[in-house]
Structures are given as C-alpha cells and as structure tokens.
Short mmCIF file of C-alpha atoms and ligand atoms in Angstrom, two decimals:
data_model
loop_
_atom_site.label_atom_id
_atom_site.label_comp_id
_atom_site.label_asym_id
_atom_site.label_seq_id
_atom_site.Cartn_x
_atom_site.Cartn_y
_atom_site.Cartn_z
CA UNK A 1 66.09 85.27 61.49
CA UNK A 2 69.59 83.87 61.34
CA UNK A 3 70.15 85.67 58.22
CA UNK A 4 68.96 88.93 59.90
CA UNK A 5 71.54 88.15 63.00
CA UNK A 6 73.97 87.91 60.51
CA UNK A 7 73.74 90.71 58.45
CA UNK A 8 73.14 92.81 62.04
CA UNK A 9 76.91 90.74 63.47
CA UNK A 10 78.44 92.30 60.07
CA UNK A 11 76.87 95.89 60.53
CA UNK A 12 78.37 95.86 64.19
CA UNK A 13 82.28 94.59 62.82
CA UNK A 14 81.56 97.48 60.32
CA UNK A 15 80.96 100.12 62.85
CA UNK A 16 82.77 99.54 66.30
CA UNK A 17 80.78 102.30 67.53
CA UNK A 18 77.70 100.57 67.26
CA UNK A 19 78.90 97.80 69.33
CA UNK A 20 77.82 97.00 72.36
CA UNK A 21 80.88 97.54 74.25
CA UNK A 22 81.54 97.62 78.17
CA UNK A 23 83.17 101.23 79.50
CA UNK A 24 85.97 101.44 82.12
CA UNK A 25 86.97 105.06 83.43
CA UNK A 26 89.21 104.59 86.09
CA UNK A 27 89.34 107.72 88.75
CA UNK A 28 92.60 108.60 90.16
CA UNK A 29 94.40 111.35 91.99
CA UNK A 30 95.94 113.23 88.45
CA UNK A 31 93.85 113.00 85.50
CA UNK A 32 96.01 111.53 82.37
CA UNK A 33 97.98 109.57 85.21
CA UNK A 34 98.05 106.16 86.69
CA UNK A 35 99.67 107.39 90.29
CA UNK A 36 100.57 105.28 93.70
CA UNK A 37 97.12 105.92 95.26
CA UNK A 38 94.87 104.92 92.24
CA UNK A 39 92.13 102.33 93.07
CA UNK A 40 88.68 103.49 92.10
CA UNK A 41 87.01 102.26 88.51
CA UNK A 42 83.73 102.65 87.17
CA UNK A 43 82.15 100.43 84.63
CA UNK A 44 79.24 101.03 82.64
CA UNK A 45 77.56 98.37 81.07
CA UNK A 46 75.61 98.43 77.07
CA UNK A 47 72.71 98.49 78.89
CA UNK A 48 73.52 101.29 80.88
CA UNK A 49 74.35 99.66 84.76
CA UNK A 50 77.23 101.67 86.47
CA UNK A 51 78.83 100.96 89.13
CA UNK A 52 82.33 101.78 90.61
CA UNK A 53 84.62 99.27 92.18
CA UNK A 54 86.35 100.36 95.66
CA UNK A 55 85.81 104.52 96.18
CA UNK A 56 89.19 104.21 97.94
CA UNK A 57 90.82 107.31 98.75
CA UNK A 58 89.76 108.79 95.40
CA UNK A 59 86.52 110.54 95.43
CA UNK A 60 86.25 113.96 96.96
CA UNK A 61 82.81 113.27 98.29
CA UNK A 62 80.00 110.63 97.64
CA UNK A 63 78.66 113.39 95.09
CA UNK A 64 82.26 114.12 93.47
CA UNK A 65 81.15 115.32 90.11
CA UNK A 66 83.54 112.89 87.95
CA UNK A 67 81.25 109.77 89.14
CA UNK A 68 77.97 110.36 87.51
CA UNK A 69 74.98 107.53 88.14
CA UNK A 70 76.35 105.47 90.55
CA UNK A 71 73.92 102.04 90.51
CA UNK A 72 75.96 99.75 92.56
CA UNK A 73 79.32 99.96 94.46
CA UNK A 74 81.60 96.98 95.01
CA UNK A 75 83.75 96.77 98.52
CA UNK A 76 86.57 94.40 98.40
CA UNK A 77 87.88 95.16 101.59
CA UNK A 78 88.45 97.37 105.08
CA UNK A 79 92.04 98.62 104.29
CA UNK A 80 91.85 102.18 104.49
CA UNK A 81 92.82 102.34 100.74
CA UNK A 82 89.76 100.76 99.71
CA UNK A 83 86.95 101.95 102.04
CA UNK A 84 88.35 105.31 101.83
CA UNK A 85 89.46 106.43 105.37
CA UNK A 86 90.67 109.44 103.46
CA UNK A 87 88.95 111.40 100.80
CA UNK A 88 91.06 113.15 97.46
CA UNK A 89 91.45 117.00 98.64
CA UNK A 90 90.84 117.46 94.92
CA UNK A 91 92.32 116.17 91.37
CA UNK A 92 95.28 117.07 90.43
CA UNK A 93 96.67 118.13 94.14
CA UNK A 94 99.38 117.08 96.31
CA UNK A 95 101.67 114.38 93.63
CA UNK A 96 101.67 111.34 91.84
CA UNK A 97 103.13 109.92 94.44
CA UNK A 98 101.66 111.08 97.33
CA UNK A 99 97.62 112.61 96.55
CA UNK A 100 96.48 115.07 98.43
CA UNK A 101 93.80 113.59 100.84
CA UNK A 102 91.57 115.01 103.32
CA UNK A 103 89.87 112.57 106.48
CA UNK A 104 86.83 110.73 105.51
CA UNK A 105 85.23 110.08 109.25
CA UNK A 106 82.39 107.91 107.77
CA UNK A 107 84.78 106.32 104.84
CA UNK A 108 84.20 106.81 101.34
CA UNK A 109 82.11 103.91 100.78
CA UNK A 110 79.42 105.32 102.98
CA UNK A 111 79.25 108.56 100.94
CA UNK A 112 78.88 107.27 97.78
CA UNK A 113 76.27 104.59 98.66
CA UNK A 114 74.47 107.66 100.50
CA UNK A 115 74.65 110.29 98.40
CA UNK A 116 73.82 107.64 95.15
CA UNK A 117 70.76 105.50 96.72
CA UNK A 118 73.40 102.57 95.61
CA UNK A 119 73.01 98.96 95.72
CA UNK A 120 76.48 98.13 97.96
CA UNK A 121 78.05 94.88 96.77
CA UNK A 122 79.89 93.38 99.58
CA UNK A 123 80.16 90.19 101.99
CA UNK A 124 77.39 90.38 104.78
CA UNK A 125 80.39 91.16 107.27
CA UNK A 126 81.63 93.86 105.73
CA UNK A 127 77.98 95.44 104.73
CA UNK A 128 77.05 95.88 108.68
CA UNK A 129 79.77 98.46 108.71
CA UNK A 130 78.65 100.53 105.77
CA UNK A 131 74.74 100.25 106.52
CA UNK A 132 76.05 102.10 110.04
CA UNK A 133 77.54 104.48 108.47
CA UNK A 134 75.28 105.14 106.07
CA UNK A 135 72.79 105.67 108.59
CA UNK A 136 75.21 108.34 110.42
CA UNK A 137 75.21 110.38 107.59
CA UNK A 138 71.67 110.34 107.19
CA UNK A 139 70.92 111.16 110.60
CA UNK A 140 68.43 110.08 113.25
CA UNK A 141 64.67 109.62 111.62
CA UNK A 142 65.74 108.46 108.46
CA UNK A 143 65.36 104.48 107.51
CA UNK A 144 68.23 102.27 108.60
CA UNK A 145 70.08 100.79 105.40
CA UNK A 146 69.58 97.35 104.75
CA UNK A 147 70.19 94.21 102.81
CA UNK A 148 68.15 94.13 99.76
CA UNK A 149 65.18 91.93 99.49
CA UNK A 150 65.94 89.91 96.39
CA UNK A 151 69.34 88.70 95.05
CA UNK A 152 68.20 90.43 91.55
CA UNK A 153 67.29 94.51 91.31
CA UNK A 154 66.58 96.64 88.81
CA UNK A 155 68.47 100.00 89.14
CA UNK A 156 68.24 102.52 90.33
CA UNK A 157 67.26 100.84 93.32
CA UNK A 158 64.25 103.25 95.39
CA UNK A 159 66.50 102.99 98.44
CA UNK A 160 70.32 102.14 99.23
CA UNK A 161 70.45 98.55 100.25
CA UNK A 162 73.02 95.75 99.88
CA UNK A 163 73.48 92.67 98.24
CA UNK A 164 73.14 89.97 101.11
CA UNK A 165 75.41 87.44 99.46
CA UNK A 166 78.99 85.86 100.35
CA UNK A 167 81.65 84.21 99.06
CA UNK A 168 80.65 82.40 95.54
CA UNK A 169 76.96 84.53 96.14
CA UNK A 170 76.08 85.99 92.59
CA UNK A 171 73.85 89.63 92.70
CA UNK A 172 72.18 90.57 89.43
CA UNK A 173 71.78 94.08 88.32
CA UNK A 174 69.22 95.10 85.61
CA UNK A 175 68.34 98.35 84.06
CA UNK A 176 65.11 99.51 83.63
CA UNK A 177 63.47 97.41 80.40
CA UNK A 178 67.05 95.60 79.61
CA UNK A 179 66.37 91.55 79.10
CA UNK A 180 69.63 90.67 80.74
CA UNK A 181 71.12 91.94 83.74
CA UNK A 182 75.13 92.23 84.92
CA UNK A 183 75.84 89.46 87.33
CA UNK A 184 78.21 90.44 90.09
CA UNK A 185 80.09 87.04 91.95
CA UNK A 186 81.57 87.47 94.95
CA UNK A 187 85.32 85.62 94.70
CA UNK A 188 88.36 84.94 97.45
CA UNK A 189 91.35 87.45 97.16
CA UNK A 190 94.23 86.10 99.47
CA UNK A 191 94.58 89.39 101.36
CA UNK A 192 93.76 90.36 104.93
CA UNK A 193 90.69 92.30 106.11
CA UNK A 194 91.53 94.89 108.98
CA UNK A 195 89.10 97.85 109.00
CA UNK A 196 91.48 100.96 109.08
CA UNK A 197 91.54 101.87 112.82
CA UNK A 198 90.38 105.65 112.05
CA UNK A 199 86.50 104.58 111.37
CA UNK A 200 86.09 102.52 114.18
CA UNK A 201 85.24 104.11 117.77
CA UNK A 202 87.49 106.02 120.01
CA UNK A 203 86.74 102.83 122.85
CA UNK A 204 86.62 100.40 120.10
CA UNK A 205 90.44 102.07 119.19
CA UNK A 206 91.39 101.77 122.18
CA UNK A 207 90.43 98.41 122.93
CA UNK A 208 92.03 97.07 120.21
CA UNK A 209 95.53 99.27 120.93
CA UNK A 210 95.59 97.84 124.43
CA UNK A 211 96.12 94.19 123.21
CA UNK A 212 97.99 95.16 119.47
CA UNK A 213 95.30 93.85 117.54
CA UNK A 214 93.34 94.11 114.07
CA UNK A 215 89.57 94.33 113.54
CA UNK A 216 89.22 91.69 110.53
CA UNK A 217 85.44 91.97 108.71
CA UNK A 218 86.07 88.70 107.64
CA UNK A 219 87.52 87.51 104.24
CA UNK A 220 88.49 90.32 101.74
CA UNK A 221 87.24 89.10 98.60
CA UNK A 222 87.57 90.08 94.62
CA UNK A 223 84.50 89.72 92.21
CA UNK A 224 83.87 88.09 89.13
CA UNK A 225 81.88 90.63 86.75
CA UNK A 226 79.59 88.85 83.71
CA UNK A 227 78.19 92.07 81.75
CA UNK A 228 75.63 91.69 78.80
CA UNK A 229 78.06 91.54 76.04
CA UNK A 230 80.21 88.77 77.02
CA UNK A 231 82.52 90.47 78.60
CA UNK A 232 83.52 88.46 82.28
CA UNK A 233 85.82 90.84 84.17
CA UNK A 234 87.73 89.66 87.39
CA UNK A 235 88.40 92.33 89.92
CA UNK A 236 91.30 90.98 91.69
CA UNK A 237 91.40 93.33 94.84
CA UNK A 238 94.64 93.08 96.34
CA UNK A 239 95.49 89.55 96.38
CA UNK A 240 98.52 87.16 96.20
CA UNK A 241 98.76 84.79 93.44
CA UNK A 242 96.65 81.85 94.16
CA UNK A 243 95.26 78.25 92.89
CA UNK A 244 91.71 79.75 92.50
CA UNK A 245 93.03 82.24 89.43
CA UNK A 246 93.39 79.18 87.20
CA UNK A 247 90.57 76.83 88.98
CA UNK A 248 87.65 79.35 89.99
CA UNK A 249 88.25 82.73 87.96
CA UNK A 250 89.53 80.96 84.37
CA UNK A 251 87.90 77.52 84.22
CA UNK A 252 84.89 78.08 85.79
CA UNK A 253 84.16 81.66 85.65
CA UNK A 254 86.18 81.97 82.28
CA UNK A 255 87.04 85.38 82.63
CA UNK A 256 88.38 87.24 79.90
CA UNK A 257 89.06 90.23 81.28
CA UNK A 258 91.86 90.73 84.62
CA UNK A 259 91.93 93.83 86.35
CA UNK A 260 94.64 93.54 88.99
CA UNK A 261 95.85 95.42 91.94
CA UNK A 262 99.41 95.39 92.02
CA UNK A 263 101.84 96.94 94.94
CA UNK A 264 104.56 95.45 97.36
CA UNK A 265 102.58 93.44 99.79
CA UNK A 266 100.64 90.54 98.18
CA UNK A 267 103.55 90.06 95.86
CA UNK A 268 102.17 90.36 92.34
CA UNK A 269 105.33 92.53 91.01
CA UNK A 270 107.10 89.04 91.89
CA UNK A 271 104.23 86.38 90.92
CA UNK A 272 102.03 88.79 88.55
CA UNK A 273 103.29 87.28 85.28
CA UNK A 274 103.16 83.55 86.44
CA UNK A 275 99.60 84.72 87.96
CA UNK A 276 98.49 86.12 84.32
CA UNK A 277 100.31 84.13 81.39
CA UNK A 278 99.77 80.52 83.01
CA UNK A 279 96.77 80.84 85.41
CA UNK A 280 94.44 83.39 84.19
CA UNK A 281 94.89 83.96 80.90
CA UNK A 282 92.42 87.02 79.79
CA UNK A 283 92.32 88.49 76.54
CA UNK A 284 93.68 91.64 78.17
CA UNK A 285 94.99 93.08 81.60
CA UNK A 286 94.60 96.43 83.12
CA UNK A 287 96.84 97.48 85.78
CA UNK A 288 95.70 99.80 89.08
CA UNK A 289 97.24 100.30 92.66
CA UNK A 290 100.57 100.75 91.64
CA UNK A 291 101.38 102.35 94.93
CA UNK A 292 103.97 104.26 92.79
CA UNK A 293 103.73 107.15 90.01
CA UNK A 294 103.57 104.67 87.23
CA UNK A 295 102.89 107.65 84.53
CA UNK A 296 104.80 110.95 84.03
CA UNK A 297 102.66 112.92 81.05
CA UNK A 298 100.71 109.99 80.65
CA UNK A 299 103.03 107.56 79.44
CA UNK A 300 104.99 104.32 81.47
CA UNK A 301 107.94 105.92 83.64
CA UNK A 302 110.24 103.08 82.58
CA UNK A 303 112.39 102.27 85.86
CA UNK A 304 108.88 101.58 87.28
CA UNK A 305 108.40 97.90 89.16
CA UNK A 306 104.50 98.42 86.95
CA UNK A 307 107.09 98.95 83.56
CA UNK A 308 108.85 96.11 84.82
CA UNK A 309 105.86 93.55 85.02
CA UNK A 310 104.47 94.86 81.67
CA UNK A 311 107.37 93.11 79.89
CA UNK A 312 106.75 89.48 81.22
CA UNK A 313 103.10 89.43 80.50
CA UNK A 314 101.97 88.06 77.62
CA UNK A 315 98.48 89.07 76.80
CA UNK A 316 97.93 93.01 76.19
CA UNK A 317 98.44 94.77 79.17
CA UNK A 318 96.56 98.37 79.95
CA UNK A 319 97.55 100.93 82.53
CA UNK A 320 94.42 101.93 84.67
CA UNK A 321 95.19 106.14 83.71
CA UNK A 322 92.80 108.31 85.80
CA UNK A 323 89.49 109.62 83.78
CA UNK A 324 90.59 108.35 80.41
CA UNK A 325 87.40 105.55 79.45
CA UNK A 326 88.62 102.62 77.52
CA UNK A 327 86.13 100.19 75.94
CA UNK A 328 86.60 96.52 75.59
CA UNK A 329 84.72 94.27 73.47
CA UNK A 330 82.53 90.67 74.72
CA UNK A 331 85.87 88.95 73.98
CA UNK A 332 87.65 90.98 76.16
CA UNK A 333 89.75 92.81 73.99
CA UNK A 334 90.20 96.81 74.59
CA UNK A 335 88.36 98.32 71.30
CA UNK A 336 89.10 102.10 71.82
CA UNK A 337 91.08 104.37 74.34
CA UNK A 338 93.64 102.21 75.33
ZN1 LIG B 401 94.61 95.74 101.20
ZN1 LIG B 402 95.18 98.15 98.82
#
C-alpha cells in the first residue's frame, strides 16, 4: 500500500496536471485586468465544491454567465462593495478605474444565492439580511430562506440556506460521493460593518439620516478556507493588520495561502508587508481590491501603491487579474496561470 502511494505521489510530481490542485478565477470589471473595483473570486475545489467569495459590485446578475455552479457564497461584510449595492453594467465597460455599474436594489449577494440554490456563508447577523432578500426576489408563496439544518452539506444543497455559524464556527461543504469535504471558518477582520444605506428601507434611511448614524450587522469577519488538498486559504476581507494574522490565521489555522484586500482605509499599503513577511507567512499572496487600476494590458502599472507593496513582500506575490484561473498546489504554491 505504501509502495502504491508512492509510486501514485511520483506519477502526480510527473504530471502537474494530474494533481489535485485548488482553482482561483477571480471576476473583475475588465477581463486580463486587476482594476479599483475588483473583489469577487471563485474557488473550485479537486473535488469539485465552488463557491465565490464576496459578489461585490462584480456580477451582472445572480445568473451572470462567467460564474458557473455556484455551491456556496461567502459574505464578509455590508459595505456596499462587498454585498453588491451595485451590479457590473457589463465586462469590459465604463474603466479600470471607475466600472461601469448599474443599482442592485436587493444587493448582489441575494441574486446569486437566489438564482444558484447556494449555501450562504456568513455570521447569523448578517444572514437575516440576505434570507430577506432572498425571499423578495422570490416573491410571496415561495419558502422563506433559512439557516441550514446541519453544520455539514453536501452540495448542491436542494434549497438556498445558510450556514448558522459565527465567529470561529467551521461549515463543511461536500460534493456528492467525495470522502472529505472543504471546511469554511469564520475569522475576525478588523473592519467595520455598516450595511450600505441604499438596501435598507426608505423609513429605515431615514431614521438613521435623522441622527447621522450607521446600521452595523455586527462584526465583519474574513474566513479561513481548508480544501481537500492541503491547501488552507485565508480570505482577509478588508481588514487592518492585526495580532490574530500571526496567532489565529498562521499558528493555529496554519494557512498557507493569503488572499488580501488591499486599499486606503484599513491601511495594508502601509502595514501589508509587516502583516505578510512576519505575521502570516503563506507560501504565496494574491492581491484584490486595489481600489486603483493596478494593470494596464495585463501587466503591474508600476507607480501603483499595489506595485509598491509587491516589492516589500517576501513570499511570491500574485495579482488577483479578472477571469484568468490560477491553480495552487496543497502547499500553497501557485502551479499554473500565475
Ligand atoms: Zn469594507
Ligand atoms: Zn471593501
């Protein structure tokens, strides 16, 4: 038996394309392009488990054609640029640094969970928003969404239903007839949660206007990703740098993957390469929400705060470029289209 997992280990080094290797296609405004409003990622496991991480403002619908099977879909947080108070008008319109985007009444999130019969992967909080608006879109008569009954599914789930779990809460996702699932964690992000005024009520709006106040859903959160080939991917959301990179996400979690959220207002462009090189420490880093055209052609724009960062940090360091699939290896390490 050993011998016979040996000789199969060799076969695999021998042919990459054998291997069972984890796909990331991020979807952006431009395709070739990393641009400023580029959030949304999907991720498809070996065994076939997809799910895409924050629809943001870059789907054109919950059925835009570039997302495939949708199993799951992760919320980090209310910010209009995550739930998707705005859809993408279409690919390729408006610029890099400034989509094209058209109002999404019932937020992006909604639509793809509807239109997929997805598993939504969220804090309890935030879930009570989507399973509303899920059930606006469907219309009077039809089921109301709800939390799923187990903390473990096999997808495609029979109806759209979320994962009932909280900070540090783990949701497992199996496919039909795979022996292992993905295991989705639910991790802090040191962010803010306002729900982007837009979805809420017209009263609701106004209340809030009278007295200059937020709606928070509670804590924003990242997630901690364990897929079946060893491959442990932190999602950072949009986060400052904090304690829990090094003591939650690398010693306990031991991710080897970091997928980070960059921009001006948790900091990262400052902290990022303290926050990678001597906290997290993945085998490899891929960069999203740039909030600035990063690419021109498909290659770094070099007076870029993104090309900037890049320098400093030490381990390799991928640009999240819209509909271009990269595949990274149980150790972490990007094994083809980076
Ligand atoms: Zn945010
Ligand atoms: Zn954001």
């Amino acid at each position: 038996m050993r011998i016979a997992c040996a000789a199969f280990a060799l076969l695999l080094a021998a042919f990459p394309a054998l291997a069972q290797n984890v796909k990331i296609t991020p979807i952006g405004s431009h395709p070739g392009e990393l641009c400023a409003n580029d959030r949304a990622i999907i991720f498809e496991d070996p065994t076939g488990v997809r799910f895409l991480y924050d629809t943001a403002q870059n789907v054109t619908a919950g059925d835009d054609p570039r997302l495939g099977a949708i199993h799951l879909v992760l919320l980090s947080h209310m910010h209009g640029d995550h739930v998707g108070d705005l859809k993408l008008k279409a690919p390729g319109e408006g610029t890099c640094a400034n989509s094209a985007r058209v109002p999404a009444p019932n937020s992006t999130t909604a639509e793809v969970v509807a239109a997929k019969n997805a598993v939504l992967v969220t804090t309890r909080a935030m879930a009570g928003f989507v399973h509303n608006k899920v059930d606006t879109i469907r219309g009077g008569g039809s089921k109301p969404m709800d939390f799923c009954p187990t903390l473990a599914a096999t997808v495609p789930v029979p109806a759209a239903c979320s994962s009932r779990i909280d900070m540090g809460g783990v949701f497992t996702a199996k496919a039909e007839g795979a022996r292992q699932g993905v295991e989705f964690t639910i991790v802090y992000s040191a962010h803010v949660n306002d729900v982007a005024p837009s979805l809420l009520s017209k009263a609701r709006q106004d209340l809030l206007k009278a007295d200059g106040a937020q709606l928070g859903y509670g804590p924003p959160v990242g997630f901690v990703v364990k897929f079946t080939n060893g491959l442990v991917a932190y999602l950072s959301s949009d986060t400052a740098v904090f304690g829990d990179m090094k003591t939650v996400i690398h010693d306990f979690h031991k991710a080897n993957l970091a997928v980070i959220n960059l921009g001006p207002n948790p900091g990262l462009f400052q902290s990022g390469a303290y926050a990678l090189n001597d906290l997290l420490e993945p085998a490899s880093v891929i960069f999203t929400h740039v909030n600035e055209a990063a690419t021109e052609g498909g290659k770094l724009r070099a007076n870029t705060q993104t090309a900037a960062l890049m320098k400093q940090v030490k381990a390799p360091a991928h640009l999240a470029i819209s509909e271009r699939t990269m595949e990274f290896d149980g150790k972490g390490k990007c094994v083809s289209g980076c």
